[in-house]
Short mmCIF file of C-alpha atoms in Angstrom, two decimals:
data_model
loop_
_atom_site.label_atom_id
_atom_site.label_comp_id
_atom_site.label_asym_id
_atom_site.label_seq_id
_atom_site.Cartn_x
_atom_site.Cartn_y
_atom_site.Cartn_z
CA UNK C 20 0.32 -0.41 0.20
CA UNK C 21 3.22 2.54 0.66
CA UNK C 22 4.42 1.41 -2.04
CA UNK C 23 1.00 2.41 -4.61
CA UNK C 24 0.72 5.23 -2.14
CA UNK C 25 4.97 6.99 -2.79
CA UNK C 26 4.31 5.98 -7.33
CA UNK C 27 1.24 7.52 -7.21
CA UNK C 28 2.17 10.54 -5.01
CA UNK C 29 5.22 10.94 -8.12
CA UNK C 30 3.53 10.96 -10.68
CA UNK C 31 0.63 13.37 -9.29
CA UNK C 32 3.76 15.64 -8.34
CA UNK C 33 5.30 15.13 -12.23
CA UNK C 34 1.82 15.27 -14.48
CA UNK C 35 -0.59 17.75 -11.38
CA UNK C 36 0.84 21.52 -13.48
CA UNK C 37 2.02 20.21 -16.95
CA UNK C 38 -1.75 18.83 -16.94
CA UNK C 39 -4.00 21.88 -16.74
CA UNK C 40 -1.69 23.47 -18.28
CA UNK C 41 -1.76 20.79 -22.10
CA UNK C 42 -6.16 21.58 -21.25
CA UNK C 43 -5.27 25.32 -20.99
CA UNK C 44 -2.75 25.30 -24.33
CA UNK C 45 -5.79 22.88 -26.06
CA UNK C 46 -9.44 24.94 -25.31
CA UNK C 47 -7.28 28.27 -25.61
CA UNK C 48 -5.54 27.04 -29.46
CA UNK C 49 -8.57 25.67 -30.45
CA UNK C 50 -10.16 29.10 -29.29
CA UNK C 51 -7.82 31.16 -31.29
CA UNK C 52 -8.45 28.78 -34.22
CA UNK C 53 -12.25 29.78 -33.63
CA UNK C 54 -11.22 34.12 -33.31
CA UNK C 55 -9.35 33.47 -36.57
CA UNK C 56 -12.32 32.10 -38.71
CA UNK C 57 -14.84 34.63 -36.96
CA UNK C 58 -12.77 37.60 -38.70
CA UNK C 59 -12.12 35.12 -41.98
CA UNK C 60 -16.19 34.68 -41.77
CA UNK C 61 -17.05 38.34 -40.81
CA UNK C 62 -15.05 39.72 -44.32
CA UNK C 63 -17.12 36.58 -46.32
CA UNK C 64 -19.92 38.54 -45.49
CA UNK C 65 -19.01 41.31 -46.65
CA UNK C 66 -18.10 40.55 -49.31
CA UNK C 67 -20.98 38.18 -50.66
CA UNK C 68 -21.63 40.41 -53.11
CA UNK C 69 -18.79 40.98 -54.70
CA UNK C 70 -18.30 37.07 -55.44
CA UNK C 71 -19.49 36.53 -59.16
CA UNK C 72 -20.13 33.56 -58.42
CA UNK C 73 -23.21 33.89 -61.31
CA UNK C 74 -20.49 35.05 -63.45
CA UNK C 75 -18.65 31.71 -63.05
CA UNK C 76 -21.10 29.93 -62.98
CA UNK C 77 -22.33 31.97 -66.88
CA UNK C 78 -18.90 32.06 -68.57
CA UNK C 79 -16.35 29.93 -71.12
CA UNK C 80 -14.05 30.39 -69.25
CA UNK C 81 -15.02 29.06 -66.18
CA UNK C 82 -11.99 25.76 -65.32
CA UNK C 83 -13.58 22.36 -65.36
CA UNK C 84 -14.41 20.16 -63.16
CA UNK C 85 -14.09 16.11 -63.21
CA UNK C 86 -15.70 14.77 -60.33
CA UNK C 87 -14.44 11.46 -59.10
CA UNK C 88 -17.16 8.90 -57.30
CA UNK C 89 -15.93 5.76 -56.28
CA UNK C 90 -18.87 3.89 -55.33
CA UNK C 91 -18.93 0.31 -53.84
CA UNK C 92 -22.75 -2.09 -52.68
CA UNK C 93 -24.46 1.31 -53.25
CA UNK C 94 -27.53 0.26 -55.20
CA UNK C 95 -30.19 1.40 -53.07
CA UNK C 96 -28.81 5.83 -53.64
CA UNK C 97 -26.45 5.54 -56.60
CA UNK C 98 -28.97 6.47 -59.07
CA UNK C 99 -29.97 9.90 -56.95
CA UNK C 100 -26.49 10.21 -55.73
CA UNK C 101 -25.79 10.67 -59.31
CA UNK C 102 -28.37 12.88 -61.08
CA UNK C 103 -27.76 15.43 -57.85
CA UNK C 104 -24.22 15.68 -58.96
CA UNK C 105 -24.76 16.12 -62.86
CA UNK C 106 -27.66 18.38 -61.96
CA UNK C 107 -25.04 20.51 -60.14
CA UNK C 108 -24.99 24.29 -60.83
CA UNK C 109 -22.06 24.70 -62.70
CA UNK C 110 -20.56 25.84 -67.01
CA UNK C 111 -18.08 22.13 -67.34
CA UNK C 112 -18.08 19.65 -65.37
CA UNK C 113 -18.05 15.48 -65.78
CA UNK C 114 -18.35 13.01 -63.30
CA UNK C 115 -17.05 9.52 -63.45
CA UNK C 116 -18.25 6.73 -61.73
CA UNK C 117 -16.18 3.78 -60.34
CA UNK C 118 -17.46 0.98 -59.74
CA UNK C 119 -15.42 -0.53 -57.31
CA UNK C 120 -16.57 -4.40 -58.38
CA UNK C 121 -19.74 -3.97 -56.03
CA UNK C 122 -21.65 -7.55 -55.35
CA UNK C 123 -25.63 -5.86 -55.14
CA UNK C 124 -27.18 -3.98 -58.75
CA UNK C 125 -25.01 -0.50 -58.35
CA UNK C 126 -23.62 -1.19 -62.41
CA UNK C 127 -27.15 -2.43 -63.45
CA UNK C 128 -28.27 -0.23 -62.40
CA UNK C 129 -26.59 2.92 -63.56
CA UNK C 130 -27.04 1.32 -67.25
CA UNK C 131 -30.42 0.84 -66.93
CA UNK C 132 -30.60 4.37 -65.48
CA UNK C 133 -28.86 6.49 -67.80
CA UNK C 134 -28.43 4.24 -70.65
CA UNK C 135 -24.88 3.84 -70.57
CA UNK C 136 -23.21 2.05 -73.15
CA UNK C 137 -19.84 0.57 -73.31
CA UNK C 138 -16.78 2.56 -74.98
CA UNK C 139 -13.35 0.95 -76.31
CA UNK C 140 -11.97 3.68 -76.96
CA UNK C 141 -7.94 4.27 -75.93
CA UNK C 142 -7.14 5.95 -72.64
CA UNK C 143 -4.72 7.72 -71.39
CA UNK C 144 -2.69 5.41 -68.95
CA UNK C 145 -2.30 8.02 -66.00
CA UNK C 146 -1.78 6.92 -62.54
CA UNK C 147 -1.32 3.10 -61.41
CA UNK C 148 -4.51 1.32 -60.75
CA UNK C 149 -4.34 -2.20 -58.87
CA UNK C 150 -8.16 -3.44 -60.08
CA UNK C 151 -7.86 -4.47 -62.83
CA UNK C 152 -11.23 -2.15 -64.91
CA UNK C 153 -13.18 -4.43 -67.13
CA UNK C 154 -15.60 -1.78 -69.33
CA UNK C 155 -15.79 1.57 -69.08
CA UNK C 156 -19.28 2.84 -70.10
CA UNK C 157 -20.82 6.21 -71.44
CA UNK C 158 -23.54 7.70 -71.49
CA UNK C 159 -25.36 9.03 -74.65
CA UNK C 160 -26.18 12.37 -75.63
CA UNK C 161 -25.27 15.48 -73.67
CA UNK C 162 -24.59 14.07 -70.13
CA UNK C 163 -21.45 14.25 -68.90
CA UNK C 164 -21.10 10.74 -67.23
CA UNK C 165 -18.54 7.26 -67.41
CA UNK C 166 -18.95 5.01 -65.68
CA UNK C 167 -15.97 3.19 -64.80
CA UNK C 168 -16.07 -1.30 -64.08
CA UNK C 169 -12.77 -2.25 -61.90
CA UNK C 170 -12.74 -5.25 -59.49
CA UNK C 171 -12.87 -4.12 -55.71
CA UNK C 172 -10.16 -2.31 -54.30
CA UNK C 173 -10.96 -0.15 -51.96
CA UNK C 174 -12.15 3.70 -52.63
CA UNK C 175 -8.77 5.37 -52.46
CA UNK C 176 -7.49 2.84 -55.95
CA UNK C 177 -10.85 3.56 -57.09
CA UNK C 178 -10.16 7.23 -57.18
CA UNK C 179 -7.46 7.12 -58.69
CA UNK C 180 -8.69 4.91 -61.51
CA UNK C 181 -11.14 8.34 -62.40
CA UNK C 182 -8.56 10.17 -62.10
CA UNK C 183 -6.46 7.79 -64.89
CA UNK C 184 -10.30 8.94 -67.49
CA UNK C 185 -10.05 13.22 -65.69
CA UNK C 186 -10.49 15.24 -68.67
CA UNK C 187 -10.83 18.56 -67.34
CA UNK C 188 -8.39 21.20 -64.86
CA UNK C 189 -9.46 20.41 -61.56
CA UNK C 190 -10.90 17.41 -59.66
CA UNK C 191 -13.28 17.39 -56.96
CA UNK C 192 -13.97 13.79 -55.16
CA UNK C 193 -17.43 13.39 -53.06
CA UNK C 194 -19.02 10.06 -51.66
CA UNK C 195 -21.38 8.47 -53.18
CA UNK C 196 -24.02 8.73 -49.92
CA UNK C 197 -23.00 12.30 -49.63
CA UNK C 198 -25.76 14.88 -50.97
CA UNK C 199 -23.81 18.70 -51.99
CA UNK C 200 -25.64 21.80 -52.38
CA UNK C 201 -26.00 22.70 -55.97
CA UNK C 202 -23.82 25.31 -55.65
CA UNK C 203 -20.82 23.96 -54.30
CA UNK C 204 -19.19 23.19 -57.09
CA UNK C 205 -19.13 26.72 -57.87
CA UNK C 206 -17.58 27.89 -54.44
CA UNK C 207 -15.47 25.52 -53.31
CA UNK C 208 -13.56 26.79 -57.44
CA UNK C 209 -13.91 29.78 -56.07
CA UNK C 210 -10.03 30.60 -54.79
CA UNK C 211 -8.43 28.34 -58.81
CA UNK C 212 -10.49 31.26 -59.85
CA UNK C 213 -9.30 34.18 -57.68
CA UNK C 214 -5.47 32.63 -58.01
CA UNK C 215 -5.40 30.25 -60.55
CA UNK C 216 -0.99 30.04 -60.22
CA UNK C 217 -1.39 29.17 -56.42
CA UNK C 218 -4.15 27.52 -55.99
CA UNK C 219 -3.67 23.68 -56.18
CA UNK C 220 -6.81 22.20 -53.25
CA UNK C 221 -9.63 23.37 -51.61
CA UNK C 222 -11.42 21.20 -49.12
CA UNK C 223 -15.25 22.03 -48.58
CA UNK C 224 -17.48 22.20 -45.29
CA UNK C 225 -19.20 18.20 -44.71
CA UNK C 226 -21.82 18.95 -41.61
CA UNK C 227 -24.26 15.68 -41.21
CA UNK C 228 -27.67 15.29 -42.70
CA UNK C 229 -28.89 13.17 -40.08
CA UNK C 230 -32.44 15.31 -38.89
CA UNK C 231 -32.29 16.70 -42.01
CA UNK C 232 -35.52 16.19 -45.04
CA UNK C 233 -34.35 16.02 -47.84
CA UNK C 234 -35.80 15.58 -51.47
CA UNK C 235 -34.77 14.66 -54.91
CA UNK C 236 -30.87 14.10 -53.45
CA UNK C 237 -31.79 17.57 -52.04
CA UNK C 238 -30.55 18.56 -48.53
CA UNK C 239 -34.02 21.66 -48.12
CA UNK C 240 -35.03 21.74 -44.65
CA UNK C 241 -32.01 20.91 -42.19
CA UNK C 242 -32.28 20.00 -38.12
CA UNK C 243 -31.17 18.69 -35.57
CA UNK C 244 -31.38 15.33 -34.74
CA UNK C 245 -33.39 13.18 -33.27
CA UNK C 246 -30.68 10.69 -30.73
CA UNK C 247 -27.98 12.46 -28.96
CA UNK C 248 -25.29 10.87 -30.42
CA UNK C 249 -25.68 12.50 -33.82
CA UNK C 250 -27.23 15.76 -32.04
CA UNK C 251 -22.19 15.81 -30.76
CA UNK C 252 -20.94 15.00 -33.50
CA UNK C 253 -22.90 18.24 -34.54
CA UNK C 254 -21.16 20.16 -32.42
CA UNK C 255 -17.90 18.23 -33.15
CA UNK C 256 -18.47 18.85 -37.21
CA UNK C 257 -18.85 22.72 -36.54
CA UNK C 258 -16.10 23.00 -34.06
CA UNK C 259 -13.31 20.66 -35.51
CA UNK C 260 -14.18 21.30 -39.49
CA UNK C 261 -16.31 24.74 -40.38
CA UNK C 262 -14.21 26.66 -37.44
CA UNK C 263 -10.66 24.79 -37.11
CA UNK C 264 -10.23 24.54 -40.29
CA UNK C 265 -10.90 27.56 -41.30
CA UNK C 266 -8.63 29.59 -38.61
CA UNK C 267 -6.03 26.56 -40.40
CA UNK C 268 -6.66 27.32 -43.53
CA UNK C 269 -5.57 31.76 -42.50
CA UNK C 270 -2.65 30.48 -41.28
CA UNK C 271 -1.94 28.99 -44.28
CA UNK C 272 -1.47 26.25 -42.42
CA UNK C 273 -3.74 23.63 -42.96
CA UNK C 274 -3.44 19.97 -43.83
CA UNK C 275 -6.23 18.41 -43.92
CA UNK C 276 -8.58 17.85 -46.53
CA UNK C 277 -12.09 15.58 -46.33
CA UNK C 278 -11.65 13.16 -48.43
CA UNK C 279 -15.72 13.63 -48.20
CA UNK C 280 -15.65 16.40 -50.52
CA UNK C 281 -11.90 18.22 -52.35
CA UNK C 282 -11.07 19.80 -54.93
CA UNK C 283 -7.76 19.58 -56.04
CA UNK C 284 -6.25 20.86 -59.74
CA UNK C 285 -5.54 17.85 -61.40
CA UNK C 286 -1.98 18.21 -62.76
CA UNK C 287 -0.51 18.24 -59.00
CA UNK C 288 -2.45 15.24 -58.64
CA UNK C 289 -0.58 13.53 -61.06
CA UNK C 290 2.37 15.14 -59.88
CA UNK C 291 2.15 13.68 -56.42
CA UNK C 292 0.83 10.05 -57.99
CA UNK C 293 -3.28 10.45 -56.78
CA UNK C 294 -4.14 8.75 -53.63
CA UNK C 295 -2.27 6.30 -51.50
CA UNK C 296 -3.93 3.30 -52.19
CA UNK C 297 -2.37 1.80 -48.50
CA UNK C 298 -3.32 4.89 -46.50
CA UNK C 299 -5.88 4.62 -43.56
CA UNK C 300 -5.58 8.15 -43.29
CA UNK C 301 -5.54 8.68 -47.10
CA UNK C 302 -7.28 11.72 -47.37
CA UNK C 303 -4.29 13.38 -44.64
CA UNK C 304 -1.65 11.65 -46.12
CA UNK C 305 -2.10 12.96 -49.72
CA UNK C 306 -2.41 16.68 -48.54
CA UNK C 307 0.52 16.27 -47.15
CA UNK C 308 2.20 15.02 -49.87
CA UNK C 309 1.34 17.72 -51.59
CA UNK C 310 2.92 20.50 -49.02
CA UNK C 311 6.07 17.74 -49.20
CA UNK C 312 5.77 18.49 -53.11
CA UNK C 313 5.00 22.51 -53.77
CA UNK C 314 7.84 23.67 -50.72
CA UNK C 315 10.45 21.14 -52.25
CA UNK C 316 10.24 22.61 -55.12
CA UNK C 317 10.00 26.27 -53.92
CA UNK C 318 6.71 26.94 -55.82
CA UNK C 319 4.21 29.05 -54.00
CA UNK C 320 0.83 27.79 -53.17
CA UNK C 321 -2.15 27.37 -51.39
CA UNK C 322 -3.97 24.74 -49.54
CA UNK C 323 -7.54 26.53 -48.86
CA UNK C 324 -10.66 25.87 -47.09
CA UNK C 325 -13.62 27.62 -48.06
CA UNK C 326 -16.94 26.91 -45.44
CA UNK C 327 -20.18 28.08 -47.74
CA UNK C 328 -19.97 24.59 -50.27
CA UNK C 329 -21.34 21.52 -48.58
CA UNK C 330 -21.56 17.95 -49.21
CA UNK C 331 -24.28 16.60 -46.47
CA UNK C 332 -22.79 13.30 -44.67
CA UNK C 333 -25.01 10.63 -42.21
CA UNK C 334 -23.08 10.67 -39.31
CA UNK C 335 -22.37 7.36 -37.44
CA UNK C 336 -25.59 6.93 -35.29
CA UNK C 337 -24.98 3.08 -33.19
CA UNK C 338 -22.19 3.24 -30.55
CA UNK C 339 -20.06 0.73 -32.82
CA UNK C 340 -19.96 1.90 -36.41
CA UNK C 341 -18.40 6.08 -34.13
CA UNK C 342 -16.11 3.18 -32.71
CA UNK C 343 -14.51 2.17 -35.58
CA UNK C 344 -14.96 5.16 -37.44
CA UNK C 345 -12.33 7.18 -34.41
CA UNK C 346 -10.56 3.68 -34.24
CA UNK C 347 -9.92 4.53 -37.98
CA UNK C 348 -9.58 7.98 -38.40
CA UNK C 349 -6.74 7.63 -35.20
CA UNK C 350 -4.83 5.22 -36.55
CA UNK C 351 -4.73 7.31 -39.77
CA UNK C 352 -3.80 9.98 -37.32
CA UNK C 353 -0.69 8.54 -36.05
CA UNK C 354 0.62 7.18 -39.96
CA UNK C 355 0.75 9.98 -41.87
CA UNK C 356 1.82 12.35 -39.03
CA UNK C 357 4.67 9.33 -37.57
CA UNK C 358 5.54 9.46 -41.98
CA UNK C 359 5.90 12.37 -42.15
CA UNK C 360 7.14 13.21 -39.17
CA UNK C 361 11.09 14.78 -40.95
CA UNK C 362 8.77 18.03 -41.27
CA UNK C 363 7.77 18.18 -37.65
CA UNK C 364 9.80 21.56 -36.89
CA UNK C 365 11.31 21.52 -39.83
CA UNK C 366 11.61 25.35 -40.77
CA UNK C 367 11.51 24.05 -44.99
CA UNK C 368 8.03 23.71 -44.41
CA UNK C 369 7.09 27.39 -43.27
CA UNK C 370 3.43 27.26 -41.15
CA UNK C 371 3.12 23.63 -41.70
CA UNK C 372 6.22 22.31 -40.48
CA UNK C 373 7.06 24.68 -37.54
CA UNK C 374 3.16 24.88 -36.35
CA UNK C 375 0.53 22.27 -37.67
CA UNK C 376 2.12 19.76 -37.51
CA UNK C 377 3.47 20.59 -33.82
CA UNK C 378 -0.09 20.87 -33.20
CA UNK C 379 -1.89 17.75 -34.54
CA UNK C 380 1.50 15.40 -32.85
CA UNK C 381 0.52 17.70 -29.24
CA UNK C 382 -3.32 18.57 -29.11
CA UNK C 383 -4.99 15.23 -31.34
CA UNK C 384 -2.66 12.91 -31.18
CA UNK C 385 -1.97 12.50 -28.03
CA UNK C 386 -5.06 14.71 -26.66
CA UNK C 387 -6.88 11.20 -26.03
CA UNK C 388 -4.29 9.87 -23.32
CA UNK C 389 -3.84 13.06 -21.42
CA UNK C 390 -8.02 12.43 -20.98
CA UNK C 391 -8.02 9.40 -19.83
CA UNK C 392 -5.29 9.69 -18.07
CA UNK C 393 -7.32 12.38 -16.25
CA UNK C 394 -10.43 10.71 -16.08
CA UNK C 395 -7.84 8.32 -14.27
CA UNK C 396 -5.86 9.70 -12.00
CA UNK C 397 -8.25 12.39 -10.29
CA UNK C 398 -10.59 9.61 -9.20
CA UNK C 399 -7.22 7.66 -8.39
CA UNK C 400 -5.52 10.20 -6.26
CA UNK C 401 -9.17 11.16 -3.94
CA UNK C 402 -9.15 7.72 -2.86
CA UNK C 403 -5.31 8.12 -1.45
CA UNK C 404 -5.91 11.65 -0.57
CA UNK C 405 -3.70 13.04 -2.61
CA UNK C 406 -5.82 15.67 -4.43
CA UNK C 407 -7.85 17.66 -2.75
CA UNK C 408 -10.66 19.16 -3.76
CA UNK C 409 -9.11 23.17 -5.31
CA UNK C 410 -6.59 20.89 -7.46
CA UNK C 411 -10.22 19.05 -8.64
CA UNK C 412 -12.26 21.51 -9.42
CA UNK C 413 -9.81 23.52 -11.16
CA UNK C 414 -8.70 20.80 -13.28
CA UNK C 415 -12.67 20.69 -14.72
CA UNK C 416 -13.13 24.10 -14.60
CA UNK C 417 -9.81 23.98 -17.14
CA UNK C 418 -10.53 20.68 -19.42
CA UNK C 419 -14.62 20.39 -19.32
CA UNK C 420 -16.33 24.39 -18.28
CA UNK C 421 -13.47 25.48 -20.31
CA UNK C 422 -13.80 22.78 -23.69
CA UNK C 423 -18.17 24.07 -23.19
CA UNK C 424 -17.69 27.64 -23.70
CA UNK C 425 -15.23 26.39 -27.34
CA UNK C 426 -18.06 24.84 -28.75
CA UNK C 427 -20.57 27.38 -27.56
CA UNK C 428 -18.54 30.09 -28.97
CA UNK C 429 -17.71 27.83 -32.03
CA UNK C 430 -21.38 27.87 -32.22
CA UNK C 431 -22.11 31.69 -31.72
CA UNK C 432 -19.80 32.56 -34.80
CA UNK C 433 -21.69 29.43 -36.99
CA UNK C 434 -25.01 30.64 -36.67
CA UNK C 435 -24.15 34.81 -36.61
CA UNK C 436 -21.89 33.66 -40.43
CA UNK C 437 -24.50 30.60 -41.55
CA UNK C 438 -27.96 30.25 -39.83
CA UNK C 439 -27.72 26.81 -41.34
CA UNK C 440 -30.65 26.36 -37.87
CA UNK C 441 -34.39 27.99 -38.07
CA UNK C 442 -35.66 27.41 -35.05
CA UNK C 443 -35.31 28.26 -31.26
CA UNK C 444 -35.63 24.21 -30.50
CA UNK C 445 -32.47 23.42 -32.46
CA UNK C 446 -30.39 25.69 -31.58
CA UNK C 447 -30.92 24.74 -28.08
CA UNK C 448 -30.44 21.46 -29.10
CA UNK C 449 -26.93 22.01 -29.75
CA UNK C 450 -26.18 23.79 -26.37
CA UNK C 451 -27.60 20.50 -25.02
CA UNK C 452 -25.28 18.73 -27.25
CA UNK C 453 -22.24 20.65 -26.30
CA UNK C 454 -22.37 20.18 -22.80
CA UNK C 455 -23.71 16.07 -22.66
CA UNK C 456 -20.59 15.81 -24.44
CA UNK C 457 -18.43 16.26 -21.51
CA UNK C 458 -20.47 13.08 -19.96
CA UNK C 459 -19.55 10.10 -21.30
CA UNK C 460 -18.90 11.09 -25.06
CA UNK C 461 -15.57 12.39 -24.81
CA UNK C 462 -13.51 9.96 -22.62
CA UNK C 463 -15.39 7.19 -24.55
CA UNK C 464 -14.01 8.89 -27.97
CA UNK C 465 -10.67 9.14 -26.44
CA UNK C 466 -10.20 5.55 -25.18
CA UNK C 467 -11.60 4.37 -29.08
CA UNK C 468 -9.11 6.84 -29.88
CA UNK C 469 -5.95 4.82 -27.68
CA UNK C 470 -7.51 1.36 -29.26
CA UNK C 471 -6.59 2.91 -32.63
CA UNK C 472 -3.36 4.23 -32.08
CA UNK C 473 -2.22 0.79 -30.48
CA UNK C 474 -3.04 -0.97 -33.23
CA UNK C 475 -1.56 1.74 -36.05
CA UNK C 476 1.68 0.68 -33.26
CA UNK C 477 1.16 -2.63 -33.36
CA UNK C 478 0.45 -2.95 -37.30
CA UNK C 479 -2.36 -4.66 -37.22
CA UNK C 480 -4.68 -5.35 -40.65
CA UNK C 481 -6.96 -2.33 -40.93
CA UNK C 482 -10.76 -3.52 -40.94
CA UNK C 483 -12.95 -1.17 -43.07
CA UNK C 484 -16.33 -2.45 -41.37
CA UNK C 485 -19.49 -1.13 -42.45
CA UNK C 486 -22.04 1.36 -41.65
CA UNK C 487 -26.29 1.28 -41.26
CA UNK C 488 -26.84 4.45 -42.52
CA UNK C 489 -30.32 5.48 -42.37
CA UNK C 490 -31.09 9.27 -42.10
CA UNK C 491 -32.10 10.57 -45.10
CA UNK C 492 -33.35 7.65 -46.96
CA UNK C 493 -36.07 6.40 -47.16
CA UNK C 494 -35.01 2.77 -46.06
CA UNK C 495 -32.07 1.40 -45.10
CA UNK C 496 -29.12 1.09 -46.83
CA UNK C 497 -25.76 -0.77 -45.38
CA UNK C 498 -22.69 0.29 -46.93
CA UNK C 499 -18.56 0.90 -46.30
CA UNK C 500 -18.20 3.44 -43.81
CA UNK C 501 -17.18 7.07 -44.94
CA UNK C 502 -14.31 9.64 -43.79
CA UNK C 503 -15.08 12.45 -43.27
#
C-alpha cells in the first residue's frame, strides 16, 4: 500500500501542473482558431454581394471540373447521388463514377438509369491502378457521365482509376452516399478562379445530414437529429471541421481536406501520384504529400478551406459504428504523422512544419492519452488522499467548463455567419449537445482513439467494417464507412 501511495504521489507531483497547462493550451488554441475563422467569415459576409458566382456560372472561361465518385454496393442510393451531381450548377463538369467491384446491382442500375453504352476507346494510362478495369461505360447525348467498372480494390484505388479518365483541369472527390449543395462546385472552385496560379487544393465543409429533410437528392430543410449521439457529432463537426479548418486555412497551415469533399488541380494530383491506396488516412496523406512537393520544389501555393459549400453525410448513429470510425481516424492520424515526421519542426516547410504538424502531434494525437489519464488519476488521487477539492475543481473548470465555452463560441460564430438552424429548438439542442459531450462521450471517444493508435503501433490489419445509414433515405442501407 505504501509503495502504491509513493508511486501515485510521484506521478501526481510530475503531472499535476503539466496536465492543467495542457488543457488550458488546447482549449485556448481552439479558441484562437475560432477567432481567426470568425474574422474571415465577417469578411466573407461583407463581400458576399461581389463574389462573382453568377459570372462564373455563365462564363465559358470557368475552369472545368471532373467529379470523381467511388461506389461500392450503393444500389439504393447510386442513381439519386449521380443524378444530383450531374445537376449541380456549374457550366462545365463531368462525372466519373467507379464501380468498385460491387456485389449488388449498383452497376446495372447505372446502366439502366442513364442508358450507358460501352466505351471501347483507348484511354491514356496517366496513373497506376491496382484493380483490373473490366469495362468503361459512357452516357449518350449531352450527359457527361463515365462509369468505370473494375475489380474491388478500395476507395483510394477507385478514385485513382477515376483520375485516369479525368479530362478537366480541376478534380473534386465526393462520396456516393453524400449529398452536395447545388452551388457547391461554384463556391469550392472560387479560390482557383481568384488565384489560378497558386491555389492547388480546396476543401469544402462536411455537415451531418441526420435530422435534415431531403427531397430528390437535395437538403431542403436543415434540422438537428433526434439522437443525442448524432447531435454531439454535429457540434464536433462545427468546432473541428468548420471553425478549426477555417482557422488553419487563414494561417496557410491547412493539412487536412476531407476525403468526402475536396478539390484539387489535376496536374498536381497526377504529379504526386494520386491517393495512397495503402494509407488509412488517405485524404490527410494526400494533402501532406502536396505540401511536401510544393515546398521542396519551392513553388508558391495555397491550400484553402471554403466554409460555404457543403457536402452532407450521415454521421454514425450507433456506438459500434462510431467506435470503428474513431479508431480508424486516429490510426490514420498516427500513421500519417509518423510518415511525415521529418517535416515536423522543420523550417523548410513553413507554417505546416513549424506550427500545424506540432499542433497535431500535441493536441490531436496525444489528447486521448491526457483525457483518459485525468479520468483515471483523479479518482485514484482522491482514494489515496493525494488530491484536494481545489485542484480537482480547477481541473474540471479547465478541461470541461473551458471546453464547453469553446463549443459555445463555435456555435455563436456559426449561427452569426451561416444561420443554418432556424428554430430555437435546434439551437437549444446544439447547446445541450455541447454540454452532454463532456458526460461520457469524450471519454469513450478518447478510449477508442487510443485503441486505434495502439492498433497502428502494432501494425494490425485495418478492418473497414460496415455502416448502417438511415438518416436521409426512405429505407436503411448498409454500406462501407465513409471518411468525413
